[in-house]
Amino acid sequence: MQDAFGAPQSVLLLGGTSHIGRAVVRRLVARRARTVFLAGRPSTELDTAAAELRGLGATVTTVEFDALEPGSHEDVLGKVFAAGDIDLVLLAFGVLGDQARDEHEPRGAVEVAATNYTGAVSASLVCGAALARQGHGSLVVLSSVAGERSRRSNFIYGSSKAGLDAFALGLTEALRPAGVHVMVVRPGFVRTRMTAGLPPAPFATTPDAVAQAVEAGLRRRAELVWVPGVLRFVMSALRHLPRPVFRLLPG
Ligand SMILES: NC(=O)c1ccc[n+]([C@@H]2O[C@H](COP(=O)([O-])OP(=O)(O)OC[C@H]3O[C@@H](n4cnc5c(N)ncnc54)[C@H](OP(=O)(O)O)[C@@H]3O)[C@@H](O)[C@H]2O)c1
């Protein structure tokens, strides 16, 4: 259960090696979270993430989870919830893909869509239903500003995030009567493994800044969080730019 200050004590991170996800969980462990499940594809990186959180005092269990295997989600994630209540599920898996390549190799594009959208739809529905049975808890979904308006340079990734974002906003309404809080997080460019080697976009930020925004959002039970916050206004303007003007912008 959450403590008297509403801080989660048990956390399930979907995408157990995600740089952003790990920053959020580190912050929550520093606040009081004690039980952590890291769900991801088995790797030394996943073991390292678990060891890091154990070093901070958390009890950590790794769980084999593949977004591209939605048929297994009910079973895999069901076992996590069977072990006890989960206060916070953080959906942090995703792939950027390689837009230039994937435009010509649709299988790559399908993998981006299947991971970021289909896999997330499946995992969110499974976790959402489990949280609803508990009657409490939060589901935090890492969307992206890339889903706000698709750009020439990354519309495959952007469209997968647009779909996920729309889905998660609807899920917010569907789960609210059951006492479940859904929070959609729209970061801009975050310096992580995913963006390594890419030139930083304007308003580039860090995993720790996203973690701070997630924690603050959880405290006030926000349903939509932009990181950094100024992107809310920037994207509101960009969304309404006429196409011929939008086309002239870099990226
Ligand atoms: N970085 C940014 O600029 C940025 C901006 C906005 C939103 N986001 C979103 O934030 C989330 C976290 O990104 P990040 O920056 O932390 O990137 P990251 O460090 O590369 O993390 C991506 C995570 O997704 C996992 N993943 C990929 N395919 C998977 C699959 N089939 N099954 C299970 N897990 C899978 C990876 O696991 P493996 O270790 O097994 O590969 C890794 O844990 C993503 O949804 C991303 O789209 C990122």
XYZ file of N, CA and C and ligand atoms in Angstrom:
801
model
N 0.841 -1.208 0.000
C 0.000 0.000 0.000
C 0.871 1.251 0.000
N 0.319 2.338 -0.511
C 1.044 3.596 -0.461
C 1.115 4.083 0.986
N 2.170 4.830 1.298
C 2.292 5.317 2.670
C 1.390 6.526 2.883
N 1.476 7.093 4.094
C 0.574 8.190 4.451
C 0.744 9.395 3.530
N 1.911 9.483 2.847
C 2.158 10.630 1.967
C 1.847 10.285 0.510
N 1.292 9.092 0.268
C 0.918 8.704 -1.084
C 2.079 8.184 -1.909
N 3.241 7.976 -1.300
C 4.401 7.480 -2.056
C 4.274 5.971 -2.245
N 4.489 5.489 -3.483
C 4.350 4.056 -3.718
C 5.411 3.241 -2.973
N 5.003 2.096 -2.453
C 5.957 1.225 -1.766
C 6.331 0.017 -2.614
N 5.439 -0.348 -3.555
C 5.752 -1.467 -4.451
C 5.613 -0.985 -5.900
N 6.639 -1.315 -6.699
C 6.722 -0.753 -8.050
C 7.018 -1.859 -9.058
N 6.320 -1.810 -10.185
C 6.609 -2.718 -11.303
C 7.073 -1.864 -12.474
N 8.316 -2.069 -12.885
C 8.863 -1.332 -14.026
C 8.844 -2.240 -15.252
N 8.054 -1.867 -16.245
C 8.006 -2.611 -17.510
C 9.026 -1.970 -18.441
N 10.087 -2.704 -18.719
C 11.248 -2.129 -19.397
C 12.292 -1.901 -18.312
N 12.703 -3.005 -17.700
C 13.516 -2.951 -16.477
C 14.887 -2.331 -16.646
N 15.345 -2.171 -17.899
C 16.662 -1.557 -18.111
C 16.553 -0.118 -18.601
N 15.338 0.363 -18.797
C 15.164 1.726 -19.333
C 15.877 2.747 -18.454
N 16.641 3.612 -19.085
C 17.363 4.641 -18.326
C 16.386 5.561 -17.601
N 15.302 5.926 -18.293
C 14.312 6.790 -17.635
C 13.623 6.014 -16.506
N 13.210 4.793 -16.821
C 12.521 3.975 -15.816
C 13.369 3.774 -14.575
N 14.646 3.498 -14.773
C 15.531 3.266 -13.619
C 15.695 4.537 -12.790
N 15.751 5.680 -13.470
C 15.881 6.942 -12.721
C 14.639 7.178 -11.865
N 13.472 6.852 -12.414
C 12.231 7.023 -11.641
C 12.250 6.091 -10.430
N 12.615 4.829 -10.667
C 12.564 3.856 -9.565
C 13.606 4.193 -8.502
N 14.796 4.638 -8.932
C 15.815 5.052 -7.940
C 15.247 6.138 -7.027
N 14.559 7.061 -7.647
C 14.002 8.174 -6.873
C 12.928 7.673 -5.905
N 12.095 6.738 -6.379
C 11.024 6.227 -5.516
C 11.595 5.373 -4.384
N 12.670 4.641 -4.672
C 13.307 3.840 -3.623
C 13.905 4.771 -2.568
N 14.476 5.878 -3.021
C 15.034 6.848 -2.061
C 13.922 7.426 -1.187
N 12.688 7.458 -1.732
C 11.554 8.027 -0.969
C 10.919 6.996 -0.042
N 10.827 5.766 -0.364
C 10.251 4.743 0.523
C 9.939 3.430 -0.192
N 9.936 3.417 -1.516
C 9.558 2.176 -2.204
C 10.498 1.059 -1.755
N 9.964 -0.097 -1.453
C 10.779 -1.187 -0.924
C 10.759 -2.423 -1.819
N 9.649 -2.638 -2.533
C 9.514 -3.843 -3.347
C 9.498 -3.437 -4.816
N 10.441 -3.971 -5.583
C 10.542 -3.579 -6.992
C 10.569 -4.817 -7.886
N 9.746 -4.823 -8.899
C 9.796 -5.855 -9.940
C 10.316 -5.187 -11.214
N 11.383 -5.744 -11.757
C 11.924 -5.249 -13.023
C 11.559 -6.250 -14.108
N 10.661 -5.865 -15.007
C 10.216 -6.760 -16.066
C 10.946 -6.405 -17.355
N 11.589 -7.378 -17.948
C 12.307 -7.097 -19.184
C 12.895 -8.354 -19.787
N 13.537 -8.158 -20.936
C 14.206 -9.288 -21.587
C 15.489 -9.585 -20.817
N 15.746 -10.868 -20.526
C 16.917 -11.199 -19.718
C 18.200 -10.659 -20.354
N 19.040 -10.022 -19.549
C 20.315 -9.488 -20.033
C 21.169 -9.132 -18.826
N 22.454 -8.923 -19.064
C 23.313 -8.506 -17.958
C 22.898 -7.104 -17.496
N 22.386 -6.314 -18.431
C 21.929 -4.960 -18.097
C 20.758 -5.008 -17.089
N 19.886 -6.004 -17.291
C 18.752 -6.157 -16.359
C 19.270 -6.562 -14.978
N 20.255 -7.456 -14.964
C 20.850 -7.879 -13.677
C 21.540 -6.696 -13.002
N 22.212 -5.875 -13.810
C 22.890 -4.700 -13.255
C 21.878 -3.730 -12.646
N 20.766 -3.542 -13.349
C 19.718 -2.640 -12.838
C 19.185 -3.159 -11.503
N 18.998 -4.475 -11.427
C 18.493 -5.069 -10.175
C 19.506 -4.877 -9.054
N 20.784 -5.109 -9.360
C 21.832 -4.983 -8.334
C 21.909 -3.538 -7.833
N 21.769 -2.612 -8.764
C 21.834 -1.185 -8.387
C 20.742 -0.841 -7.373
N 19.524 -1.321 -7.633
C 18.403 -0.996 -6.733
C 18.516 -1.744 -5.411
N 19.062 -2.964 -5.465
C 19.287 -3.700 -4.200
C 20.278 -2.926 -3.342
N 21.272 -2.358 -4.015
C 22.278 -1.562 -3.297
C 21.659 -0.359 -2.600
N 20.492 0.075 -3.104
C 19.813 1.219 -2.478
C 18.827 0.772 -1.397
N 18.738 -0.556 -1.203
C 17.905 -1.066 -0.108
C 16.597 -1.706 -0.534
N 16.346 -1.803 -1.845
C 15.070 -2.384 -2.285
C 15.178 -3.910 -2.415
N 14.043 -4.568 -2.268
C 13.952 -6.000 -2.570
C 13.537 -6.088 -4.037
N 14.398 -6.666 -4.855
C 14.171 -6.609 -6.301
C 14.017 -8.009 -6.896
N 12.997 -8.159 -7.733
C 12.787 -9.414 -8.459
C 12.784 -9.091 -9.947
N 13.540 -9.845 -10.727
C 13.465 -9.641 -12.175
C 12.466 -10.639 -12.768
N 11.752 -10.170 -13.771
C 10.692 -10.967 -14.388
C 10.914 -10.958 -15.895
N 10.856 -12.124 -16.516
C 11.077 -12.189 -17.964
C 9.832 -11.664 -18.684
N 10.024 -10.586 -19.450
C 8.891 -9.932 -20.106
C 9.324 -9.448 -21.476
N 8.556 -9.783 -22.498
C 8.847 -9.303 -23.854
C 7.596 -8.628 -24.406
N 7.724 -7.342 -24.720
C 6.578 -6.592 -25.255
C 6.056 -7.217 -26.541
N 6.956 -7.880 -27.267
C 6.566 -8.456 -28.563
C 5.875 -9.816 -28.418
N 5.644 -10.243 -27.178
C 4.956 -11.515 -26.920
C 3.693 -11.255 -26.097
N 2.721 -10.524 -26.684
C 1.547 -10.160 -25.880
C 0.786 -11.372 -25.334
N 0.906 -12.497 -26.022
C 0.213 -13.701 -25.551
C 0.685 -14.151 -24.176
N 1.879 -13.721 -23.775
C 2.434 -14.151 -22.482
C 2.154 -13.142 -21.357
N 1.640 -11.976 -21.698
C 1.575 -10.897 -20.695
C 0.673 -11.232 -19.504
N -0.475 -11.823 -19.829
C -1.432 -12.164 -18.759
C -0.758 -13.049 -17.710
N -0.041 -14.026 -18.196
C 0.599 -14.998 -17.299
C 1.761 -14.360 -16.528
N 2.667 -13.717 -17.281
C 3.881 -13.146 -16.683
C 3.527 -12.050 -15.669
N 2.671 -11.116 -16.081
C 2.351 -9.982 -15.207
C 1.367 -10.399 -14.119
N 0.515 -11.382 -14.445
C -0.417 -11.910 -13.439
C 0.335 -12.450 -12.234
N 1.479 -13.089 -12.481
C 2.268 -13.664 -11.376
C 2.818 -12.563 -10.467
N 3.158 -11.415 -11.066
C 3.670 -10.301 -10.252
C 2.575 -9.823 -9.296
N 1.374 -9.623 -9.835
C 0.278 -9.126 -8.991
C -0.172 -10.187 -7.983
N 0.016 -11.461 -8.346
C -0.369 -12.540 -7.412
C 0.523 -12.523 -6.174
N 1.732 -11.948 -6.321
C 2.676 -11.920 -5.191
C 2.330 -10.827 -4.187
N 1.443 -9.911 -4.552
C 1.068 -8.834 -3.627
C 0.655 -7.596 -4.396
N 0.051 -6.650 -3.707
C -0.417 -5.423 -4.369
C 0.751 -4.620 -4.938
N 0.491 -3.992 -6.060
C 1.478 -3.109 -6.703
C 0.905 -1.690 -6.659
N 1.679 -0.770 -6.121
C 1.208 0.615 -6.021
C 1.423 1.392 -7.309
N 2.495 1.031 -8.031
C 2.818 1.798 -9.233
C 3.352 0.881 -10.331
N 2.741 0.992 -11.498
C 3.277 0.332 -12.693
C 3.814 1.438 -13.595
N 5.060 1.300 -14.006
C 5.652 2.289 -14.907
C 5.945 1.610 -16.238
N 5.230 2.050 -17.263
C 5.410 1.458 -18.589
C 6.494 2.251 -19.323
N 7.696 1.660 -19.380
C 8.854 2.422 -19.876
C 9.584 1.704 -20.999
N 8.972 0.665 -21.556
C 9.670 0.018 -22.668
C 9.333 0.738 -23.967
N 10.230 0.600 -24.935
C 9.991 1.221 -26.227
C 11.243 1.169 -27.083
N 11.061 1.290 -28.374
C 12.201 1.348 -29.294
C 12.023 2.536 -30.236
N 13.158 3.125 -30.592
C 13.134 4.269 -31.498
C 13.096 3.807 -32.956
N 13.716 2.655 -33.206
C 13.829 2.177 -34.587
C 14.826 3.018 -35.360
N 14.909 2.733 -36.632
C 15.798 3.489 -37.523
C 14.926 3.925 -38.694
N 14.431 5.155 -38.601
C 13.431 5.632 -39.565
C 13.886 5.442 -41.019
N 15.123 5.862 -41.293
C 15.593 5.802 -42.689
C 15.573 4.360 -43.204
N 15.992 3.431 -42.352
C 16.013 2.014 -42.759
C 14.592 1.448 -42.794
N 13.821 1.746 -41.734
C 12.511 1.102 -41.578
C 11.502 1.530 -42.649
N 11.712 2.711 -43.245
C 10.819 3.124 -44.336
C 10.937 2.157 -45.510
N 12.121 1.531 -45.617
C 12.350 0.614 -46.743
C 12.297 -0.845 -46.314
N 12.282 -1.066 -45.003
C 12.176 -2.431 -44.469
C 11.005 -2.456 -43.495
N 9.801 -2.611 -44.062
C 8.602 -2.499 -43.218
C 8.609 -3.412 -41.996
N 9.379 -4.506 -42.056
C 9.414 -5.374 -40.864
C 9.945 -4.622 -39.649
N 10.918 -3.731 -39.901
C 11.464 -2.916 -38.807
C 10.414 -1.948 -38.281
N 9.660 -1.354 -39.208
C 8.610 -0.416 -38.803
C 7.542 -1.139 -37.986
N 7.223 -2.351 -38.417
C 6.206 -3.136 -37.696
C 6.692 -3.462 -36.285
N 7.993 -3.695 -36.150
C 8.531 -3.994 -34.811
C 8.405 -2.774 -33.888
N 8.642 -1.588 -34.445
C 8.469 -0.368 -33.647
C 7.014 -0.254 -33.198
N 6.098 -0.445 -34.166
C 4.671 -0.328 -33.828
C 4.246 -1.417 -32.848
N 4.747 -2.627 -33.053
C 4.334 -3.754 -32.204
C 4.879 -3.610 -30.782
N 6.054 -3.031 -30.658
C 6.616 -2.828 -29.320
C 5.909 -1.660 -28.631
N 5.966 -0.503 -29.298
C 5.527 0.743 -28.644
C 4.012 0.856 -28.516
N 3.295 0.267 -29.475
C 1.833 0.399 -29.411
C 1.174 -0.916 -28.969
N 1.268 -1.947 -29.811
C 0.542 -3.186 -29.498
C 0.987 -3.776 -28.164
N 2.309 -3.823 -27.957
C 2.832 -4.398 -26.709
C 2.384 -3.583 -25.509
N 2.376 -2.265 -25.692
C 1.975 -1.399 -24.585
C 0.478 -1.487 -24.315
N -0.312 -1.634 -25.376
C -1.759 -1.805 -25.191
C -2.013 -3.070 -24.369
N -1.347 -4.140 -24.759
C -1.544 -5.407 -24.067
C -1.125 -5.313 -22.597
N 0.094 -4.824 -22.366
C 0.609 -4.770 -20.989
C -0.216 -3.806 -20.128
N -0.665 -2.691 -20.724
C -1.462 -1.730 -19.945
C -2.812 -2.312 -19.562
N -3.416 -3.042 -20.496
C -4.727 -3.615 -20.179
C -4.606 -4.672 -19.083
N -3.551 -5.483 -19.177
C -3.352 -6.525 -18.157
C -3.107 -5.875 -16.797
N -2.200 -4.904 -16.763
C -1.879 -4.249 -15.480
C -3.053 -3.395 -14.989
N -3.727 -2.724 -15.928
C -4.876 -1.896 -15.548
C -5.962 -2.727 -14.876
N -6.223 -3.903 -15.424
C -7.258 -4.773 -14.836
C -6.824 -5.239 -13.448
N -5.544 -5.529 -13.292
C -5.045 -5.986 -11.977
C -5.123 -4.853 -10.960
N -4.779 -3.642 -11.381
C -4.871 -2.485 -10.475
C -6.335 -2.234 -10.102
N -7.231 -2.404 -11.075
C -8.659 -2.194 -10.801
C -9.162 -3.232 -9.788
N -8.674 -4.463 -9.886
C -9.083 -5.485 -8.903
C -8.601 -5.103 -7.509
N -7.404 -4.526 -7.449
C -6.891 -4.053 -6.155
C -7.728 -2.884 -5.626
N -8.193 -2.048 -6.604
C -8.955 -0.848 -6.224
C -8.082 0.346 -5.906
N -6.805 0.246 -6.225
C -5.904 1.393 -6.017
C -4.645 1.197 -6.850
N -3.864 2.270 -6.951
C -2.583 2.184 -7.656
C -2.541 3.115 -8.852
N -1.327 3.317 -9.357
C -1.120 4.206 -10.503
C -0.447 3.455 -11.651
N -0.829 3.828 -12.846
C -0.164 3.343 -14.063
C 0.408 4.567 -14.760
N 1.733 4.613 -14.854
C 2.395 5.742 -15.507
C 2.886 5.262 -16.874
N 2.492 5.984 -17.914
C 2.813 5.573 -19.283
C 3.753 6.599 -19.906
N 4.930 6.151 -20.336
C 5.867 7.061 -21.001
C 5.486 7.181 -22.467
N 4.818 8.276 -22.778
C 4.490 8.623 -24.152
C 5.641 9.465 -24.687
N 5.383 10.421 -25.554
C 6.459 11.278 -26.076
C 5.861 12.470 -26.802
N 6.586 13.580 -26.818
C 6.137 14.719 -27.622
C 6.120 14.334 -29.105
N 6.889 13.302 -29.449
C 6.938 12.869 -30.854
C 5.563 12.431 -31.355
N 4.669 12.088 -30.419
C 3.327 11.663 -30.812
C 2.375 12.830 -31.018
N 2.780 14.024 -30.651
C 1.900 15.181 -30.755
C 1.651 15.595 -32.197
N 2.731 15.623 -32.981
C 2.572 15.939 -34.413
C 3.696 15.226 -35.134
N 3.325 14.345 -36.062
C 4.357 13.510 -36.668
C 5.238 14.340 -37.598
N 6.518 13.997 -37.585
C 7.503 14.734 -38.377
C 8.094 13.807 -39.431
N 8.584 14.407 -40.502
C 9.202 13.640 -41.583
C 10.291 12.713 -41.061
N 11.062 13.198 -40.076
C 12.259 12.468 -39.668
C 11.979 11.282 -38.751
N 10.809 11.236 -38.101
C 10.574 10.085 -37.214
C 9.090 9.740 -37.072
N 8.402 9.712 -38.202
C 6.961 9.488 -38.107
C 6.584 8.045 -37.781
N 7.513 7.115 -37.965
C 7.164 5.733 -37.586
C 7.083 5.642 -36.057
N 8.154 6.083 -35.395
C 8.153 6.128 -33.927
C 7.040 7.052 -33.435
N 6.940 8.251 -34.045
C 5.955 9.240 -33.598
C 4.533 8.704 -33.668
N 4.224 7.968 -34.737
C 2.856 7.457 -34.863
C 2.579 6.376 -33.832
N 3.605 5.595 -33.495
C 3.391 4.561 -32.465
C 3.117 5.219 -31.121
N 3.790 6.346 -30.849
C 3.577 7.048 -29.590
C 2.236 7.796 -29.600
N 1.829 8.277 -30.776
C 0.525 8.939 -30.875
C -0.583 7.944 -30.534
N -0.447 6.740 -31.062
C -1.441 5.698 -30.773
C -1.450 5.354 -29.290
N -0.257 5.183 -28.726
C -0.152 4.842 -27.304
C -0.736 5.957 -26.441
N -0.436 7.189 -26.813
C -0.908 8.338 -26.036
C -2.439 8.378 -26.035
N -3.040 8.237 -27.214
C -4.503 8.271 -27.314
C -5.113 7.124 -26.509
N -4.481 5.971 -26.598
C -4.959 4.805 -25.848
C -4.914 5.079 -24.339
N -3.776 5.613 -23.895
C -3.587 5.817 -22.455
C -4.527 6.892 -21.908
N -4.812 7.911 -22.728
C -5.762 8.937 -22.276
C -7.153 8.319 -22.093
N -7.515 7.435 -23.000
C -8.809 6.747 -22.863
C -8.814 5.808 -21.662
N -7.695 5.128 -21.452
C -7.603 4.196 -20.320
C -7.721 4.948 -18.988
N -7.234 6.187 -18.992
C -7.363 7.031 -17.791
C -8.824 7.099 -17.360
N -9.688 7.337 -18.358
C -11.125 7.459 -18.052
C -11.722 6.112 -17.668
N -11.277 5.065 -18.361
C -11.848 3.737 -18.110
C -11.519 3.235 -16.710
N -10.329 3.574 -16.202
C -9.899 3.019 -14.908
C -10.224 3.926 -13.732
N -10.545 5.158 -14.030
C -10.782 6.104 -12.919
C -11.883 5.636 -11.954
N -13.031 5.134 -12.472
C -14.082 4.706 -11.529
C -13.632 3.577 -10.598
N -12.620 2.842 -11.008
C -12.135 1.738 -10.163
C -11.087 2.221 -9.149
N -10.825 3.529 -9.132
C -9.854 4.055 -8.169
C -8.420 3.979 -8.658
N -8.252 3.723 -9.961
C -6.904 3.602 -10.520
C -6.535 4.911 -11.229
N -5.357 5.379 -10.921
C -4.848 6.634 -11.472
C -3.922 6.331 -12.648
N -4.224 6.886 -13.817
C -3.332 6.740 -14.968
C -2.693 8.096 -15.254
N -1.392 8.088 -15.449
C -0.682 9.348 -15.739
C 0.126 9.180 -17.031
N -0.168 10.033 -18.001
C 0.549 10.009 -19.272
C 1.678 11.035 -19.189
N 2.899 10.589 -19.486
C 4.063 11.473 -19.410
C 4.589 11.696 -20.822
N 4.722 12.965 -21.194
C 5.212 13.295 -22.544
C 6.546 14.014 -22.445
N 7.641 13.251 -22.403
C 8.955 13.911 -22.402
C 9.329 14.347 -23.815
N 10.202 15.366 -23.865
C 10.841 15.715 -25.129
C 12.067 14.835 -25.289
N 13.132 15.388 -25.804
C 14.375 14.631 -26.018
C 15.047 14.391 -24.661
N 15.265 13.123 -24.331
C 15.918 12.780 -23.064
C 17.236 12.075 -23.395
N 18.308 12.490 -22.740
C 19.614 11.876 -23.027
C 19.693 10.501 -22.373
N 19.485 9.457 -23.161
C 19.526 8.080 -22.660
C 20.171 7.208 -23.726
N 20.200 5.913 -23.442
C 20.687 4.937 -24.422
C 19.918 5.075 -25.745
N 18.606 5.353 -25.645
C 17.765 5.443 -26.845
C 18.214 6.562 -27.782
N 18.700 7.655 -27.225
C 19.047 8.820 -28.049
C 20.561 9.001 -28.178
N 21.324 8.026 -27.674
C 22.786 8.141 -27.732
C 23.226 8.340 -29.179
N 24.091 9.311 -29.411
C 24.611 9.547 -30.756
C 23.762 10.490 -31.581
N 22.565 10.841 -31.091
C 21.713 11.781 -31.831
C 21.991 13.201 -31.346
N 21.909 14.171 -32.242
C 22.074 15.551 -31.772
C 20.892 15.930 -30.891
N 21.146 16.525 -29.709
C 20.028 16.845 -28.814
C 19.063 17.851 -29.427
N 17.784 17.610 -29.238
C 16.753 18.534 -29.724
C 16.630 19.697 -28.731
N 15.976 20.792 -29.145
C 15.745 21.881 -28.187
C 14.997 21.365 -26.955
N 15.324 21.928 -25.814
C 14.726 21.558 -24.523
C 15.101 20.131 -24.098
N 16.244 19.645 -24.577
C 16.703 18.300 -24.187
C 16.831 18.233 -22.678
N 16.493 17.067 -22.122
C 16.503 16.926 -20.675
C 17.146 15.595 -20.266
N 17.057 15.269 -18.995
C 17.756 14.092 -18.460
C 16.764 13.127 -17.816
N 17.181 11.864 -17.648
C 16.306 10.905 -16.957
C 15.944 11.375 -15.547
N 16.891 12.009 -14.853
C 16.598 12.469 -13.489
C 15.525 13.556 -13.488
N 15.548 14.418 -14.516
C 14.508 15.457 -14.596
C 13.142 14.813 -14.851
N 13.125 13.770 -15.683
C 11.848 13.075 -15.916
C 11.385 12.421 -14.616
N 12.337 11.826 -13.892
C 11.993 11.155 -12.626
C 11.383 12.146 -11.633
N 11.989 13.319 -11.584
C 11.487 14.357 -10.674
C 10.050 14.750 -11.057
N 9.830 14.911 -12.366
C 8.492 15.301 -12.840
C 7.477 14.191 -12.578
N 7.901 12.943 -12.719
C 6.987 11.818 -12.463
C 6.619 11.793 -10.982
N 7.614 11.960 -10.129
C 7.325 11.921 -8.692
C 6.374 13.058 -8.307
N 6.647 14.252 -8.832
C 5.775 15.397 -8.519
C 4.363 15.147 -9.060
N 4.269 14.581 -10.249
C 2.964 14.279 -10.852
C 2.192 13.258 -10.038
N 2.905 12.249 -9.524
C 2.246 11.223 -8.708
C 1.680 11.847 -7.440
N 2.464 12.766 -6.874
C 2.037 13.375 -5.608
C 0.733 14.149 -5.776
N 0.585 14.806 -6.944
C -0.656 15.590 -7.127
C -1.671 14.842 -7.999
N -1.396 13.585 -8.238
C -2.266 12.724 -9.067
C -2.592 13.380 -10.411
N -1.548 13.906 -11.041
C -1.706 14.507 -12.370
C -2.056 13.415 -13.380
N -2.763 13.804 -14.424
C -3.103 12.825 -15.465
C -2.260 13.023 -16.717
N -1.626 14.183 -16.841
C -0.790 14.466 -18.003
C 0.381 15.339 -17.574
N 1.584 14.895 -17.895
C 2.783 15.617 -17.472
C 3.700 15.800 -18.675
N 4.174 17.022 -18.885
C 5.147 17.309 -19.949
C 6.505 17.496 -19.287
N 7.563 17.009 -19.942
C 8.913 17.199 -19.378
C 9.867 17.649 -20.491
N 10.469 18.857 -20.393
C 10.164 19.861 -19.387
C 8.792 20.482 -19.623
N 8.275 21.128 -18.587
C 6.900 21.643 -18.635
C 6.641 22.619 -19.764
N 7.683 23.352 -20.184
C 7.518 24.353 -21.237
C 7.061 23.718 -22.557
N 7.313 22.426 -22.727
C 6.939 21.766 -23.984
C 5.430 21.758 -24.202
N 4.700 21.851 -23.118
C 3.239 21.913 -23.264
C 2.863 23.102 -24.151
N 3.519 24.237 -23.920
C 3.182 25.451 -24.681
C 3.812 25.421 -26.071
N 5.040 24.901 -26.136
C 5.719 24.799 -27.433
C 4.914 23.894 -28.369
N 4.494 22.738 -27.850
C 3.784 21.785 -28.704
C 2.386 22.287 -29.046
N 1.802 23.058 -28.130
C 0.479 23.607 -28.410
C 0.567 24.545 -29.618
N 1.666 25.314 -29.702
C 1.863 26.206 -30.851
C 2.185 25.388 -32.104
N 3.100 24.415 -31.964
C 3.517 23.623 -33.138
C 2.352 22.846 -33.743
N 1.478 22.367 -32.856
C 0.357 21.537 -33.322
C -0.522 22.317 -34.301
N -0.581 23.642 -34.110
C -1.500 24.423 -34.938
C -0.820 25.152 -36.093
N 0.492 24.933 -36.251
C 1.177 25.569 -37.384
C 0.645 24.996 -38.695
N 0.413 25.854 -39.684
C 0.007 25.320 -40.997
C 1.087 24.387 -41.551
N 0.676 23.385 -42.279
C 1.625 22.372 -42.756
C 2.801 22.973 -43.534
N 2.548 23.941 -44.453
C 3.695 24.468 -45.212
C 4.743 25.113 -44.309
N 4.311 25.674 -43.185
C 5.256 26.292 -42.249
C 5.934 25.206 -41.418
N 5.152 24.266 -40.925
C 5.688 23.173 -40.101
C 6.788 22.424 -40.864
N 6.559 22.280 -42.168
C 7.476 21.552 -43.049
C 8.857 22.204 -43.098
N 8.882 23.508 -42.883
C 10.153 24.240 -42.981
C 11.024 24.087 -41.733
N 10.417 23.564 -40.624
C 11.170 23.446 -39.381
C 12.189 22.313 -39.491
N 13.316 22.430 -38.786
C 14.289 21.327 -38.838
C 13.701 20.064 -38.235
N 14.095 18.903 -38.756
C 13.672 17.609 -38.218
C 12.306 17.249 -38.699
N 14.910 9.033 -24.589
C 14.028 9.890 -25.076
O 14.377 10.939 -25.675
C 12.556 9.639 -24.875
C 11.668 10.721 -25.087
C 10.303 10.514 -24.916
C 9.835 9.264 -24.559
N 10.707 8.222 -24.384
C 10.151 6.924 -24.042
O 10.560 6.575 -22.735
C 10.621 5.144 -22.630
C 11.976 4.762 -22.042
O 12.995 5.169 -22.950
P 14.529 5.357 -22.512
O 14.963 6.667 -23.014
O 14.657 5.018 -21.079
O 15.225 4.286 -23.440
P 16.083 2.968 -23.128
O 17.007 3.198 -22.004
O 16.611 2.556 -24.456
O 14.989 1.939 -22.631
C 14.128 1.261 -23.520
C 13.586 0.051 -22.784
O 12.684 -0.648 -23.635
C 12.964 -2.029 -23.495
N 12.454 -2.807 -24.610
C 12.638 -2.600 -25.930
N 12.020 -3.579 -26.619
C 11.441 -4.413 -25.712
C 10.680 -5.597 -25.801
N 10.368 -6.157 -26.978
N 10.240 -6.168 -24.658
C 10.556 -5.647 -23.447
N 11.282 -4.529 -23.289
C 11.724 -3.918 -24.421
C 14.475 -2.078 -23.394
O 14.869 -3.354 -22.927
P 16.212 -4.112 -23.461
O 17.287 -3.771 -22.467
O 15.824 -5.552 -23.435
O 16.503 -3.600 -24.851
C 14.673 -0.953 -22.382
O 14.373 -1.424 -21.076
C 10.368 4.603 -24.044
O 9.012 4.247 -24.155
C 10.645 5.802 -24.933
O 9.931 5.721 -26.136
C 12.057 8.391 -24.511
